[in-house]
Short mmCIF file of C-alpha atoms in Angstrom, two decimals:
data_model
loop_
_atom_site.label_atom_id
_atom_site.label_comp_id
_atom_site.label_asym_id
_atom_site.label_seq_id
_atom_site.Cartn_x
_atom_site.Cartn_y
_atom_site.Cartn_z
CA CYS W 27 2.98 -2.01 27.96
CA GLY W 28 5.65 -0.30 30.95
CA ASP W 29 7.45 1.79 28.97
CA LEU W 30 6.12 0.21 25.59
CA SER W 31 3.51 2.36 23.43
CA PRO W 32 0.56 -0.84 22.58
CA LEU W 33 1.50 -1.06 19.22
CA ALA W 34 4.82 -1.67 20.51
CA TYR W 35 3.86 -4.14 23.01
CA LEU W 36 1.46 -6.10 20.55
CA GLN W 37 4.49 -6.59 17.97
CA GLU W 38 6.84 -7.66 21.55
CA LYS W 39 3.99 -10.59 22.06
CA GLY W 40 3.34 -11.35 18.64
CA ILE W 41 0.25 -10.74 18.39
CA LEU W 42 1.28 -8.13 15.33
CA SER W 43 3.70 -8.25 13.41
CA LYS W 44 7.03 -6.12 13.46
CA VAL W 45 7.42 -3.29 10.77
CA ILE W 46 10.23 -2.68 8.67
CA ARG W 47 9.72 0.94 6.82
CA LYS W 48 11.28 1.79 3.28
CA LYS W 49 10.67 4.87 1.37
CA LEU W 50 10.56 5.14 -2.25
CA VAL W 51 10.88 8.03 -2.93
CA THR W 52 10.15 9.58 -6.58
CA ASP W 53 10.20 12.57 -8.60
CA TYR W 54 6.61 13.16 -9.30
CA GLY W 55 5.26 16.30 -8.58
CA ILE W 56 1.43 16.22 -7.31
CA ASP W 57 0.32 19.63 -8.14
CA ILE W 58 -2.40 19.87 -5.61
CA SER W 59 -5.53 22.22 -6.97
CA ALA W 60 -7.64 24.86 -4.37
CA GLU W 61 -10.13 22.03 -4.86
CA ASP W 62 -8.19 19.67 -3.83
CA ARG W 63 -6.88 21.74 -1.23
CA ARG W 64 -10.57 22.12 0.45
CA ASN W 65 -10.86 18.68 0.17
CA ILE W 66 -7.77 17.47 1.98
CA SER W 67 -8.05 20.08 4.79
CA GLN W 68 -11.95 19.17 5.59
CA GLN W 69 -11.93 15.35 4.37
CA LEU W 70 -8.07 14.22 3.80
CA ALA W 71 -9.85 13.02 0.77
CA ILE W 72 -7.13 13.46 -2.70
CA SER W 73 -9.50 13.70 -5.49
CA TYR W 74 -9.80 10.78 -7.81
CA ASN W 75 -9.00 12.83 -10.65
CA THR W 76 -5.74 13.83 -9.04
CA LEU W 77 -4.77 10.44 -8.05
CA GLU W 78 -5.83 9.33 -11.68
CA ARG W 79 -2.59 11.35 -12.96
CA VAL W 80 -0.26 9.94 -10.24
CA GLY W 81 -1.31 6.72 -12.31
CA ASN W 82 -0.37 7.72 -15.06
CA ASP W 83 2.93 8.87 -14.67
CA ALA W 84 5.31 6.28 -17.20
CA LYS W 85 8.51 6.57 -14.64
CA ARG W 86 6.80 6.97 -11.73
CA ASN W 87 4.75 3.25 -12.61
CA LEU W 88 8.29 2.07 -14.43
CA LEU W 89 9.92 2.66 -10.50
CA ILE W 90 7.03 0.72 -8.95
CA ILE W 91 7.32 -2.52 -10.96
CA ASP W 92 11.58 -2.28 -10.95
CA GLN W 93 10.47 -2.24 -6.82
CA ILE W 94 7.89 -5.11 -6.79
CA GLN W 95 10.57 -7.23 -8.86
CA LEU W 96 13.54 -6.21 -6.71
CA LEU W 97 11.19 -7.00 -3.44
CA LEU W 98 10.60 -10.98 -4.86
CA GLU W 99 13.82 -11.71 -6.54
CA LYS W 100 16.22 -9.94 -4.14
CA GLU W 101 14.56 -8.98 -0.61
CA GLU W 102 12.72 -12.44 -1.50
CA ARG W 103 9.20 -11.72 -0.21
CA LYS W 104 7.06 -14.42 -0.16
CA LYS W 105 3.42 -12.04 -0.49
CA ILE W 106 3.08 -8.18 -2.09
CA LEU W 107 -0.08 -6.32 -1.82
CA VAL W 108 -0.22 -3.22 -3.55
CA PHE W 109 -2.35 -0.10 -3.16
CA ALA W 110 -2.37 1.19 -6.50
CA SER W 111 -3.71 5.26 -7.23
CA SER W 112 -6.38 4.47 -9.31
CA LYS W 113 -8.57 1.79 -11.55
CA ALA W 114 -6.07 2.40 -14.50
CA ASN W 115 -3.25 2.07 -12.38
CA SER W 116 -3.75 -1.30 -10.91
CA ASP W 117 -4.72 -3.12 -14.29
CA LEU W 118 -1.60 -1.33 -15.95
CA LEU W 119 0.35 -2.65 -12.93
CA SER W 120 -0.58 -5.84 -13.26
CA ALA W 121 0.20 -5.93 -16.73
CA MET W 122 3.37 -4.35 -17.10
CA LEU W 123 4.60 -7.13 -14.52
CA LEU W 124 3.10 -9.73 -16.61
CA LEU W 125 5.81 -8.55 -19.29
CA ARG W 126 8.37 -9.83 -16.81
CA ASN W 127 6.69 -12.96 -16.33
CA ILE W 128 5.71 -11.96 -13.21
CA GLU W 129 2.34 -13.19 -12.05
CA ALA W 130 0.06 -10.11 -10.60
CA ILE W 131 -3.80 -10.23 -10.48
CA SER W 132 -5.29 -6.33 -10.48
CA VAL W 133 -8.52 -6.51 -8.53
CA THR W 134 -10.97 -2.86 -8.01
CA GLY W 135 -14.45 -2.11 -7.57
CA GLU W 136 -15.40 -2.94 -11.05
CA THR W 137 -14.33 -6.67 -11.04
CA GLU W 138 -17.12 -8.96 -10.95
CA THR W 139 -17.71 -10.35 -7.55
CA SER W 140 -17.04 -14.29 -8.34
CA TYR W 141 -13.42 -13.38 -10.19
CA ARG W 142 -12.51 -11.10 -7.22
CA ALA W 143 -13.47 -14.19 -4.73
CA ASN W 144 -11.99 -16.53 -6.90
CA THR W 145 -8.44 -14.71 -7.24
CA VAL W 146 -8.39 -14.04 -3.11
CA THR W 147 -8.65 -17.64 -3.00
CA ARG W 148 -5.71 -18.01 -4.92
CA PHE W 149 -3.72 -15.80 -3.27
CA LYS W 150 -4.25 -17.18 0.06
CA ASN W 151 -3.00 -20.74 -1.80
CA ASN W 152 -0.16 -19.07 -2.64
CA GLU W 153 -1.06 -19.67 -6.34
CA PHE W 154 1.03 -15.82 -7.54
CA GLN W 155 2.67 -13.55 -5.01
CA VAL W 156 1.43 -10.14 -6.29
CA LEU W 157 -2.55 -8.90 -5.55
CA ILE W 158 -2.98 -5.10 -7.13
CA ASN W 159 -6.04 -3.21 -5.72
CA PHE W 160 -7.60 -0.07 -5.61
CA GLY W 161 -10.42 0.89 -3.03
CA VAL W 162 -11.23 -2.78 -2.26
CA PHE W 163 -8.74 -4.75 0.04
CA THR W 164 -8.41 -1.63 2.79
CA THR W 165 -11.23 -3.80 4.73
CA GLY W 166 -12.62 -7.55 5.35
CA PHE W 167 -9.70 -9.37 3.16
CA ASP W 168 -7.54 -11.33 5.62
CA ASP W 169 -4.76 -12.96 4.68
CA PRO W 170 -2.39 -13.17 7.44
CA LEU W 171 0.63 -14.76 5.51
CA ILE W 172 0.98 -10.94 3.85
CA ASP W 173 5.20 -10.04 4.35
CA CYS W 174 4.63 -6.96 2.22
CA ILE W 175 2.60 -3.86 1.42
CA LEU W 176 3.53 -1.15 -1.18
CA ILE W 177 1.37 1.97 -1.16
CA ALA W 178 1.43 3.38 -4.29
CA ARG W 179 -1.27 5.77 -3.76
CA PRO W 180 -1.14 9.14 -1.69
CA THR W 181 -2.78 9.72 1.27
CA PHE W 182 -3.58 12.42 4.37
CA SER W 183 -5.76 9.79 6.08
CA VAL W 184 -4.45 8.14 9.01
CA VAL W 185 -7.40 5.99 8.93
CA LEU W 186 -7.49 5.02 5.34
CA TYR W 187 -3.26 4.34 5.57
CA SER W 188 -4.09 2.26 9.04
CA GLN W 189 -6.11 -0.01 6.96
CA MET W 190 -4.32 -0.77 4.79
CA ILE W 191 -0.95 -1.18 6.28
CA GLY W 192 -3.46 -3.07 9.04
CA ARG W 193 -3.23 -6.03 5.65
CA GLY W 194 -0.25 -6.78 6.48
CA LEU W 195 0.65 -6.87 10.82
CA ARG W 196 -0.97 -10.02 11.63
CA GLY W 197 1.81 -11.46 14.11
CA THR W 198 2.96 -15.19 14.45
CA LYS W 199 1.28 -15.51 17.42
CA ASN W 200 -2.15 -14.96 15.54
CA ASN W 201 -0.85 -17.23 12.17
CA GLY W 202 0.99 -14.20 10.49
CA THR W 203 4.75 -13.43 10.28
CA GLU W 204 7.51 -12.11 11.86
CA ASP W 205 8.01 -8.69 10.06
CA CYS W 206 5.76 -6.52 7.44
CA LEU W 207 7.62 -4.97 4.65
CA ILE W 208 5.82 -1.47 4.22
CA VAL W 209 6.93 0.64 1.31
CA ASP W 210 5.91 4.23 1.01
CA LEU W 211 6.10 5.90 -2.55
CA ILE W 212 6.99 8.98 -1.42
CA ASP W 213 6.35 11.61 -4.32
CA ASN W 214 6.65 15.49 -4.05
CA VAL W 215 3.31 17.30 -3.09
CA ILE W 216 3.31 21.27 -4.82
CA ASN W 217 0.62 23.50 -2.53
CA GLN W 218 0.26 21.18 0.01
CA PRO W 219 -2.05 22.19 2.93
CA ASP W 220 -0.57 22.34 5.80
CA LEU W 221 -1.13 19.02 6.82
CA HIS W 222 1.92 15.78 6.89
CA GLN W 223 0.73 12.59 4.72
CA ALA W 224 -0.44 10.12 6.67
CA SER W 225 2.61 7.89 6.20
CA ASP W 226 4.62 9.94 8.13
CA TYR W 227 1.74 10.39 10.97
CA PHE W 228 1.46 7.11 11.57
CA TYR W 229 5.72 6.40 12.06
CA ASN W 230 6.05 9.51 14.06
CA GLN W 231 3.28 8.88 16.46
CA TRP W 232 2.50 4.77 16.75
CA LEU W 233 5.76 3.85 16.27
CA ARG W 234 8.06 5.79 17.94
#
């Protein structure tokens, strides 16, 4: 690899797509409880209750919807995969986009298997541009032409984060895209333990 990191080398060869990062800073404050601090310190996991509260914030959700519309209309992204912060948040974002005449489908762990499979097929066939999910597409899902990942759920897990962005990193030599835009929502984490959010670790350690 010479002076390049293994990841940068694979990007130069077109095996992986090049990453363009965009930070979307919110003014939402995630108040980490004592239980969350323990879970984050021990398992890097934020409780579902906290993730659900994040997904209920109206101003944050509007910011996400505005951003998706911008990505489609101004930045001309073709396929956007969104990682929502909860099951309810995934469904809500889909409904809000539909109100703007943007077809977006939500898939969660509660989605019927046949409907999920049909949705994935339609997405791969370019029948709609925005696929929103919670807890479903971190692994076992492959659409090489995804050119934008929007991460709307906070996480301290580097493994989970890398699985999410991995859905958009298939390069041209793998029938994928030349680049992939990663949009990270950056919230204000109150009472945060002495850990960096996974997005910062990834860009500081793997892409330098």
